[in-house]
XYZ file of C-alpha atoms in Angstrom:
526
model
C 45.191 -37.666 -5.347
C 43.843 -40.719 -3.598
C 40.512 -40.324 -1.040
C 40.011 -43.649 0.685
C 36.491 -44.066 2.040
C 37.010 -42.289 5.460
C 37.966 -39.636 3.646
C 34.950 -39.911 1.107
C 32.453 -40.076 4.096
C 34.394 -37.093 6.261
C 34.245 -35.124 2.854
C 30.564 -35.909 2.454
C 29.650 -35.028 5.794
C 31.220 -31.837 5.431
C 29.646 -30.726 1.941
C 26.395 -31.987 3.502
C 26.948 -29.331 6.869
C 27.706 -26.876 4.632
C 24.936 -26.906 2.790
C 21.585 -24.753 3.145
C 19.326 -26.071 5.397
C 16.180 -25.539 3.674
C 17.154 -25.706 0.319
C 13.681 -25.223 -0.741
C 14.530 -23.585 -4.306
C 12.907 -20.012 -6.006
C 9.557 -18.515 -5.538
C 8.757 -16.478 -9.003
C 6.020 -14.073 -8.291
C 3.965 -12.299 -11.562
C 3.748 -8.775 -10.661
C 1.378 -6.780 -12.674
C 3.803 -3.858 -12.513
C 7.252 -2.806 -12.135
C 7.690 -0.767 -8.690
C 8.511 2.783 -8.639
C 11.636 2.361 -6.616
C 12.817 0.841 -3.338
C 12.801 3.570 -1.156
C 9.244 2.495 0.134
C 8.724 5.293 2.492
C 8.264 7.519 -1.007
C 5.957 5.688 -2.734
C 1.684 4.612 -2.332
C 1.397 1.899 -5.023
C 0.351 -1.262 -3.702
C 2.564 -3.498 -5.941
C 5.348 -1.381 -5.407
C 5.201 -2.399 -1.972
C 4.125 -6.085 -2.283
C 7.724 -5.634 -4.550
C 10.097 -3.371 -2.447
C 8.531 -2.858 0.692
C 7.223 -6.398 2.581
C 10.893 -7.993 1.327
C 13.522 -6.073 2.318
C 12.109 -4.109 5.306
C 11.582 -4.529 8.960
C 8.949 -2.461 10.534
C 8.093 -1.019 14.370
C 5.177 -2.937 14.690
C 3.870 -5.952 12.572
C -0.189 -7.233 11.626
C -1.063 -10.780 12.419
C -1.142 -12.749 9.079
C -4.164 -12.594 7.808
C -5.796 -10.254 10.165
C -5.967 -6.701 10.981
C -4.152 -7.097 14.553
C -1.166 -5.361 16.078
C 2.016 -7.913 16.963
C 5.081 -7.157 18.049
C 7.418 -6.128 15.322
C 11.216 -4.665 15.299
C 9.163 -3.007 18.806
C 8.696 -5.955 20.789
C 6.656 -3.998 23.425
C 5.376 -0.848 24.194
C 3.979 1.126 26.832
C 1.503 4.091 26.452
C 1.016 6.925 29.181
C -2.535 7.112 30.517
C -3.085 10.473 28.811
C -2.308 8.593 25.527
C 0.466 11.041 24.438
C 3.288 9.477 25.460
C 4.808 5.390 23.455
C 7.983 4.067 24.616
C 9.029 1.676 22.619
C 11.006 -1.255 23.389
C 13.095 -2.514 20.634
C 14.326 -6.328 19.716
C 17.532 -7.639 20.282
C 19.698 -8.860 17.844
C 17.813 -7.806 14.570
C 20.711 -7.110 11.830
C 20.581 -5.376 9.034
C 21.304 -7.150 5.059
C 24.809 -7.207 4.183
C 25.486 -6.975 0.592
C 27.833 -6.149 -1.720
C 27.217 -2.181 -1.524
C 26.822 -2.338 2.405
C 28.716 -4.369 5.374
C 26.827 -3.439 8.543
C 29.421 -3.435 11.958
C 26.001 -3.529 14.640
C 23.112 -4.221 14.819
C 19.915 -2.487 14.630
C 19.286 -0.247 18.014
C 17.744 3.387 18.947
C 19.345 4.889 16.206
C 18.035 3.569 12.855
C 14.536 4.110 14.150
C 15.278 7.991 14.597
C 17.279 8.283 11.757
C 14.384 6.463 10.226
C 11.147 8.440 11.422
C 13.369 12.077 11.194
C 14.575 11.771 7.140
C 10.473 12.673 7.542
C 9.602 14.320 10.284
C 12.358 17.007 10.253
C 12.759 19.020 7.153
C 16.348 19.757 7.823
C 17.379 16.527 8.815
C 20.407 15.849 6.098
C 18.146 13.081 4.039
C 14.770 14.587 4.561
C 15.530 15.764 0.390
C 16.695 12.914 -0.434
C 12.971 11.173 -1.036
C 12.234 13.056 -4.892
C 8.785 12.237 -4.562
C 8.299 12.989 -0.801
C 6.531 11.487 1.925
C 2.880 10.764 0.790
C 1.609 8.323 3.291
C 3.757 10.290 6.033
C 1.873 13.466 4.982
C -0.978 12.179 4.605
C -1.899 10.596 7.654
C -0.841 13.928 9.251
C 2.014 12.511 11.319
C 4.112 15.876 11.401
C 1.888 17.716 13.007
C 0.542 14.724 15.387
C 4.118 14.187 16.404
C 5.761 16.456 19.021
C 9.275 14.573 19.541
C 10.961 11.162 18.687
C 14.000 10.343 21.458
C 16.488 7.769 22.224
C 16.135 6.757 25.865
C 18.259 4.320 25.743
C 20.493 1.910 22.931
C 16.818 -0.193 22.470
C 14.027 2.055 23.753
C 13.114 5.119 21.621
C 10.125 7.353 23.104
C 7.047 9.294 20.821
C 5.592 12.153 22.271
C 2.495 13.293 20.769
C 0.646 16.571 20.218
C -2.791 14.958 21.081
C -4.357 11.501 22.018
C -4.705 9.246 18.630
C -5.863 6.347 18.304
C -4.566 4.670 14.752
C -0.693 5.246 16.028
C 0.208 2.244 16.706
C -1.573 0.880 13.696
C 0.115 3.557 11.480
C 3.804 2.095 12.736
C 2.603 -1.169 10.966
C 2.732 -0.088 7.704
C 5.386 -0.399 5.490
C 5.824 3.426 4.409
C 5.790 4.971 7.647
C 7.512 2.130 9.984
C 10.239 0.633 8.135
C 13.230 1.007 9.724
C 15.957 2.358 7.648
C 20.178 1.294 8.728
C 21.792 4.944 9.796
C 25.281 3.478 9.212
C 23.994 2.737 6.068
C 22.463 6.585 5.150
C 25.136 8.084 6.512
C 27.899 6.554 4.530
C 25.363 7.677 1.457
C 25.275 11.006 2.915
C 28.979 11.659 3.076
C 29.239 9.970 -0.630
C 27.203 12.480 -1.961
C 24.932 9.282 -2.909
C 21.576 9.293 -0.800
C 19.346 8.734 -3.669
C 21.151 4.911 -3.619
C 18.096 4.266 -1.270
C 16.449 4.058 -3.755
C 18.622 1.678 -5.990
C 20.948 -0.388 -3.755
C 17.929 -1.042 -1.074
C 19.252 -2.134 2.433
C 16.797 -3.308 5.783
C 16.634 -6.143 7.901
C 13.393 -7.975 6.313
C 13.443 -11.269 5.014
C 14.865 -10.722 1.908
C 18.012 -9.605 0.640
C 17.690 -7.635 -2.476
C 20.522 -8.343 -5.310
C 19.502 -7.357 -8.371
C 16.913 -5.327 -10.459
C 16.461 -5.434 -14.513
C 14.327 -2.602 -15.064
C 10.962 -3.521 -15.651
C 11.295 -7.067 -16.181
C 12.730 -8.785 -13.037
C 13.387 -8.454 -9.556
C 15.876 -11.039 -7.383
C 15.863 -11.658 -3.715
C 17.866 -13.712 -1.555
C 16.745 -15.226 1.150
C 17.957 -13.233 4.586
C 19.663 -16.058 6.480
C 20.188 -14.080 9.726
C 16.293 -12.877 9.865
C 15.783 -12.428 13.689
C 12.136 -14.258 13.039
C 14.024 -17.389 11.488
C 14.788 -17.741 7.735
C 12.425 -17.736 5.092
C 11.524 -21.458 3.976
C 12.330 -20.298 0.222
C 16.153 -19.646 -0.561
C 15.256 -17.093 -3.610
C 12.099 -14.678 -4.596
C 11.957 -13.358 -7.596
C 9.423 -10.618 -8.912
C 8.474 -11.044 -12.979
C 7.099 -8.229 -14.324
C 3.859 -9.116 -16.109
C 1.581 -6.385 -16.797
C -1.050 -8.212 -19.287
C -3.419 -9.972 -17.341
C -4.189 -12.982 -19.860
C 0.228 -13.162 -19.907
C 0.216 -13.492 -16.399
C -2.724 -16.296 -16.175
C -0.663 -17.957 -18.579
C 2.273 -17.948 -17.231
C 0.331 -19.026 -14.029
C -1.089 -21.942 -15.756
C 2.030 -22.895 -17.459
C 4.135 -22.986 -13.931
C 6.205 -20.347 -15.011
C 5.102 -18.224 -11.721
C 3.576 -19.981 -9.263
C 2.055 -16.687 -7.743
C 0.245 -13.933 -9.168
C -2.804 -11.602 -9.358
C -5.084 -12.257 -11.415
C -8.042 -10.279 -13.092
C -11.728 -11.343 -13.324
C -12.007 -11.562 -16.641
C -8.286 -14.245 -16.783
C -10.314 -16.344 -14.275
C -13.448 -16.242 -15.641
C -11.733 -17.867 -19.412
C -9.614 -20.459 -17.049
C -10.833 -24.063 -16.938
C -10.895 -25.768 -13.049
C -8.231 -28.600 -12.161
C -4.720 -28.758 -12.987
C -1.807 -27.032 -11.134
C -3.504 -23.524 -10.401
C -5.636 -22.568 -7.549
C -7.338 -19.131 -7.674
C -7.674 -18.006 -3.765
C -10.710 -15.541 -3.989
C -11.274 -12.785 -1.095
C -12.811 -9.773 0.036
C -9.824 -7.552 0.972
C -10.508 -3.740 2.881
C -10.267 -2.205 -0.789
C -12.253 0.497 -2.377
C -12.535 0.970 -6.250
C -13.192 4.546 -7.242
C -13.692 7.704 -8.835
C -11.894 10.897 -7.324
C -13.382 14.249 -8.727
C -11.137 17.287 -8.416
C -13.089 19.328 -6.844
C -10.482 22.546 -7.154
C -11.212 22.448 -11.358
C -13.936 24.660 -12.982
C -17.348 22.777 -13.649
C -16.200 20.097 -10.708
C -16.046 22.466 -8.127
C -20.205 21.994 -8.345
C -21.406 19.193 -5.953
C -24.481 19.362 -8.534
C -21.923 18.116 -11.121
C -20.547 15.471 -9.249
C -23.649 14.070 -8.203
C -24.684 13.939 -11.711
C -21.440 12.241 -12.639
C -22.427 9.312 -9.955
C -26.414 9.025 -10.601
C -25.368 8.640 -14.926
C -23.139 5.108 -13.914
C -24.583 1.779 -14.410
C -22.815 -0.090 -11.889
C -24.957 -3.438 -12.582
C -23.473 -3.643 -16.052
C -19.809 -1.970 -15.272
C -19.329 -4.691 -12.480
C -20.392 -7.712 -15.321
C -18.286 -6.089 -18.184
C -14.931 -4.605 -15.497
C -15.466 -7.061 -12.723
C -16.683 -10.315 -14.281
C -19.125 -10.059 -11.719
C -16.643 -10.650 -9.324
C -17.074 -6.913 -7.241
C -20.112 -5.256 -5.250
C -21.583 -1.936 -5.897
C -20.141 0.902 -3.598
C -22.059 2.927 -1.708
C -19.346 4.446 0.914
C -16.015 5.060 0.474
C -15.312 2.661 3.216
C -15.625 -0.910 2.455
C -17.991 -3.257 4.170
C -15.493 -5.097 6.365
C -13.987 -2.579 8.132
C -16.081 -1.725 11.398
C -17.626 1.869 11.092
C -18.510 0.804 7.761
C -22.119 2.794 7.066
C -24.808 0.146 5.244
C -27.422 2.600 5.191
C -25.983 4.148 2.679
C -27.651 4.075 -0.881
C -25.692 3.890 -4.365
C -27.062 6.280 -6.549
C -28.182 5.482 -10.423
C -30.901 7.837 -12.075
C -29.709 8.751 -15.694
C -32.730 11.077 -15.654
C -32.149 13.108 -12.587
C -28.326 13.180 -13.765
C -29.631 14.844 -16.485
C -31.709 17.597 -14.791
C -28.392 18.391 -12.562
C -25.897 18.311 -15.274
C -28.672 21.396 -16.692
C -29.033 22.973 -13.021
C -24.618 23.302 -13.045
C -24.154 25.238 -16.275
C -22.557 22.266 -17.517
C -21.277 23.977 -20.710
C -20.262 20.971 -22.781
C -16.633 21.084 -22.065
C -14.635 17.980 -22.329
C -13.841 16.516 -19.531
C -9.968 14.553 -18.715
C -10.160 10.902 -17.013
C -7.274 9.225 -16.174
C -7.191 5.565 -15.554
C -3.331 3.013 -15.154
C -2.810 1.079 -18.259
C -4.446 -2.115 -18.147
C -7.519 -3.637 -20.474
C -9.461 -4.054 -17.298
C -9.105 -0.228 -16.528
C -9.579 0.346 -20.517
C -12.985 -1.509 -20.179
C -14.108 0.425 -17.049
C -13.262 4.026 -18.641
C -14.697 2.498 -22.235
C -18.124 2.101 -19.722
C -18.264 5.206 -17.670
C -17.845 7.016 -21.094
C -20.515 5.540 -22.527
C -22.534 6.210 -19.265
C -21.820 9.846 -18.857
C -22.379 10.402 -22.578
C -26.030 9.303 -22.219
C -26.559 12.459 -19.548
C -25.109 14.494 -21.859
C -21.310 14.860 -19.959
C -18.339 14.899 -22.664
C -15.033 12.767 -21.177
C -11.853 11.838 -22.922
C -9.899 9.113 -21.797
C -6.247 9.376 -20.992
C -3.816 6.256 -19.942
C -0.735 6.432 -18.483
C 1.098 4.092 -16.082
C -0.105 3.750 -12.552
C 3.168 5.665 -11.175
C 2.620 8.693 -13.650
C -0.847 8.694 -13.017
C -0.298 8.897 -8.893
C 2.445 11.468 -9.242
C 0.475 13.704 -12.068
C -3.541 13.394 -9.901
C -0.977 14.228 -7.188
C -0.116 17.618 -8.926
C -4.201 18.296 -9.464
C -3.569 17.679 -13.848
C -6.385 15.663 -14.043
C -10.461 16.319 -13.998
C -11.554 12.742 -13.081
C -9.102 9.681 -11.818
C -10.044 5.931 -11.865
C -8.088 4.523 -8.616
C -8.726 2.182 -5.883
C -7.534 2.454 -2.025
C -6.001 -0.453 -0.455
C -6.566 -0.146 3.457
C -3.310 -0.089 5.280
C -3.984 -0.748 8.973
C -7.773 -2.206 9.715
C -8.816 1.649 11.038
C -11.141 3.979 9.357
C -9.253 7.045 9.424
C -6.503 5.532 7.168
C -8.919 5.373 4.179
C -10.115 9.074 5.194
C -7.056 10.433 6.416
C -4.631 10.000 3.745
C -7.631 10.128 0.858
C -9.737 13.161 2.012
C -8.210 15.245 4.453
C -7.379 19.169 4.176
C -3.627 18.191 4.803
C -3.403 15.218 1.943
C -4.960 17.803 -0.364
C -1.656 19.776 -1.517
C -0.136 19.161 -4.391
C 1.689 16.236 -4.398
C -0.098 14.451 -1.340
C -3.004 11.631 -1.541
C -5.968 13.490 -1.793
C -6.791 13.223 -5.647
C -9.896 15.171 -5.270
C -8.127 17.997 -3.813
C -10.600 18.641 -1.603
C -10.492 20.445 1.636
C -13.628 20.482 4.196
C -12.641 21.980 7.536
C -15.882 20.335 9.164
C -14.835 16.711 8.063
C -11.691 17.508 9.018
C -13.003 18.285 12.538
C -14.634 14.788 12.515
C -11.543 12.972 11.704
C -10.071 14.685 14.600
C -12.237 14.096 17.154
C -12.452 10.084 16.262
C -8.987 9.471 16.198
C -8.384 11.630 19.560
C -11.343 9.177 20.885
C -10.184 5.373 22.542
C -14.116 5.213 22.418
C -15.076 2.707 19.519
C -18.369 2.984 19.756
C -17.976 6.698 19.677
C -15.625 6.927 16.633
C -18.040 4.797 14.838
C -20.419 7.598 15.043
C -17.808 10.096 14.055
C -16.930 8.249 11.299
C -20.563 7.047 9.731
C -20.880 11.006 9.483
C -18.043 11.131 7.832
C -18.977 8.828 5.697
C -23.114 10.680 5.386
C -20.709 14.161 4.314
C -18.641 12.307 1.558
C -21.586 10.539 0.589
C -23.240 14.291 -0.165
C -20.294 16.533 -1.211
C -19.108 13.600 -3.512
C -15.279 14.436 -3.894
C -14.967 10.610 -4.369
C -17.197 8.082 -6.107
C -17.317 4.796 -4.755
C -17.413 2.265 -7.468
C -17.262 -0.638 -6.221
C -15.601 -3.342 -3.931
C -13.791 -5.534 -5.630
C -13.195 -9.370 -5.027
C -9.171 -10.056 -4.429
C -8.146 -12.582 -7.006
C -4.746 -15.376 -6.848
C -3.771 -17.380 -8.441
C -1.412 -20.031 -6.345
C 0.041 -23.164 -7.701
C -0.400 -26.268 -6.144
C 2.948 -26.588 -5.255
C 2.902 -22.998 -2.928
C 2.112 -23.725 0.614
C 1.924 -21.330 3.543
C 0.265 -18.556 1.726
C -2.371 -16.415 3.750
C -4.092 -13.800 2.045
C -4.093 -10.371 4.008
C -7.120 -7.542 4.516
C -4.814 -5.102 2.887
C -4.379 -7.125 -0.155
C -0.439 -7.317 0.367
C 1.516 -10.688 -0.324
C 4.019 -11.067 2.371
C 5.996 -13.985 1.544
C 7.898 -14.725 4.418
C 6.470 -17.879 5.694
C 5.357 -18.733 2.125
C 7.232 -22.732 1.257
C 7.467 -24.674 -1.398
C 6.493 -28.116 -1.784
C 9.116 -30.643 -4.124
């Protein structure tokens, strides 16, 4: 058939309308770990949700990038009652949910995805409450059953929380991405009658920025771009997550252009040579590297114990051999940029008075079970503390597992000694203490790895989040702080130094407090 040039240039014009707008190419991330699913309201790993949280969910509220600040999120404002018990809140217009192959959505997002949402885990016999296998850690942890009195629809767009008391970090506590993602209710309840709930978990749907479309099990993870965000679509067309777990494969890989974002560990950067395509970003994030003790085991139910435990670690060589030098010494379990933070506090390191203690406890030479994530970092830190505890006569044996097993099996209380770290979630002090420490995150299963339970710390957390006081919850929480810093259930290690690698070609990138990647204003430059 015949096209004369008319033709050619009305063709042309067409293809070239059709055609993406920013057809900026793929973003290949190196994740250090596969995630443990995509239902992200189950799960506490921070990978899992740089991976299958930040992507494909929307949540209430939103932080300013880079900073610690509330913004407007699928909520686009609020109101609070002056007896701070009462948050209506208002919802966006026109936010729609992903439509995929698995799920055609016939309205948008209103009322009721939020209380479908926030009731699969508030009310135990709402129809998918069971349907999360590994429940609701974060929900449970930062005691939001029992802080919440009701959740109702006043309207198509304005939903209503009524609390059981004034608290403070509520708002904040919407923001993050495994208690305030909103979840599509058409969605769950085509699951439901299907039989097929636990397909949240596999065949992800929200209204994020990404549109999830394929997993290979722990290798790769594919995104699509979400053309309809309500915020305006991403700048890349594809993300894609490769699973790289070695640190030295994923600096190579880095270095080679393969990814052109990753973590990296100290040691990787301290081997790489300056110039070329990569750029390592270096920050100091609101994370905590530490020990958790559980306290409910024989010979660790003894503060004495513990203490000796802390005083026998050399934290000047750890940080140098695990670190790279690139971490501080801990001295409180909350880190030094979050306000509250306690500086008075001391780190402790006396091999010899570890040595009278571990004598004063009846320490009767049993062997002690730490267990660390797979990694040769986390190999190198347990390979030290070993060493360490040896000297004061304390008898540990290592035990490696990957990070999800290790969360779900300190979760159950099968472990002596953990090696974890705590990403902060929301820029207040009570979500490092709440979720980590609390009598209510310390049942099986919930986010208090040293299973400890103090009802007087309890009582401080209370009173500081029922407080819109700041200068009064600082108090509250620097003796919080003073009580963990003498019971020991937790030993700070140390804070590390965030560490990531960009290429050159990666622009809009903004490293966040919480150590999260959120890539949806992240471009790419030709």
């Amino acid at each position: 058939m015949r096209i004369d040039l008319r033709s050619r240039l009305a063709l042309l014009a067409a293809l070239l309308l059709a055609a993406p707008a920013h057809a900026a190419g793929t973003l290949t991330v190196c994740a250090e770990g596969a995630p443990e699913g995509f239902d992200i309201v189950q799960y506490e790993l921070a990978n899992t949700n740089d991976i299958a949280g930040l992507p494909i969910y929307d949540q209430l509220l939103r932080f300013k990038p880079g900073t610690t600040e509330l913004m407007p999120g699928i909520a686009e404002r609020w109101d609070i009652s002056a007896d701070g018990l009462v948050y209506d809140l208002h919802l966006r217009r026109g936010v729609r949910f992903h439509s995929t192959p698995w799920f055609k959505p016939s309205r948008e997002l209103n009322a009721d995805d939020v209380l479908f949402s926030i009731n699969r885990m508030f009310d135990k016999s709402h129809p998918a409450h069971g349907s999360a296998r590994n429940g609701y850690v974060y929900w449970a942890g930062m005691q939001m059953s029992a802080l919440i009195r009701s959740v109702e629809k006043l309207d198509p767009y304005k939903v209503r929380f009524t609390l059981t008391r004034p608290n403070a970090p509520f708002l904040a506590n919407l923001a993050i991405a495994n208690i305030g993602s909103v979840y599509p209710a058409e969605y769950a309840g085509q699951l439901l009658k299907a039989n097929r709930l636990d397909q949240l978990n596999t065949q992800p749907v929200g209204s994020g920025p990404f549109v999830f479309r394929s997993y290979q099990k722990d290798a790769i993870v594919r995104y699509d771009a979400n053309l309809d965000y309500w915020a305006g679509r991403p700048p890349v067309d594809r993300l894609v997550f490769a699973v790289t777990i070695d640190p030295d494969v994923r600096a190579q890989r880095l270095l080679a252009g393969e990814c052109l974002v990753g973590d990296l560990k100290s040691q990787s950067v301290a081997s790489l040579k300056p110039g070329g395509v990569l750029e390592v970003l270096r920050f100091n994030p609101l994370v905590t590297s530490y020990l958790a003790l559980n306290t409910q085991h024989k010979l660790l139910d003894d503060a004495r114990l513990r203490r000796a435990l802390w005083l026998a670690i050399d934290k000047k060589a750890y940080i140098q051999a695990v670190n790279a030098g690139f971490a501080t010494p801990a001295a409180s379990f909350l880190p030094p940029g979050i306000w509250s933070h306690d500086p008075t506090l001391k780190d402790r390191a006396d091999p010899q008075e570890a040595r009278e203690l571990v004598k004063a406890a009846g320490y009767d030479g049993s062997e002690l079970q730490l267990f660390i994530g797979t990694g040769s970092d986390r190999k190198r830190a347990a390979e030290m503390l070993q060493a360490d505890w040896a000297k004061v006569g304390i008898k540990v044996q290592v035990r490696v597992m990957e990070l999800g097993e290790l969360y779900k099996r300190t979760g159950a209380g099968e472990h002596d000694i953990a090696l974890l770290s705590w990403f902060g979630d929301n820029g207040d002090p009570d979500n490092f203490f709440s979720p980590n420490l609390s009598c209510v995150a310390a049942a099986k299963g919930g986010g208090n790895k040293a299973h400890w339970c103090d009802k007087s710390f309890d009582a401080l957390l209370d009173a500081a989040n029922r407080s819109t006081d700041r200068a009064r919850r600082s108090e509250l929480y620097r003796q919080a702080q003073r009580k963990v810093h003498e019971e020991v259930p937790v030993i700070p290690l140390t804070y590390p130094v965030e560490l990531t690698g960009l290429n050159k070609r990666v622009g809009g990138f903004v490293p966040s407090p919480f150590a999260n990647m959120d890539f949806r204003a992240v471009s790419l430059k030709p």
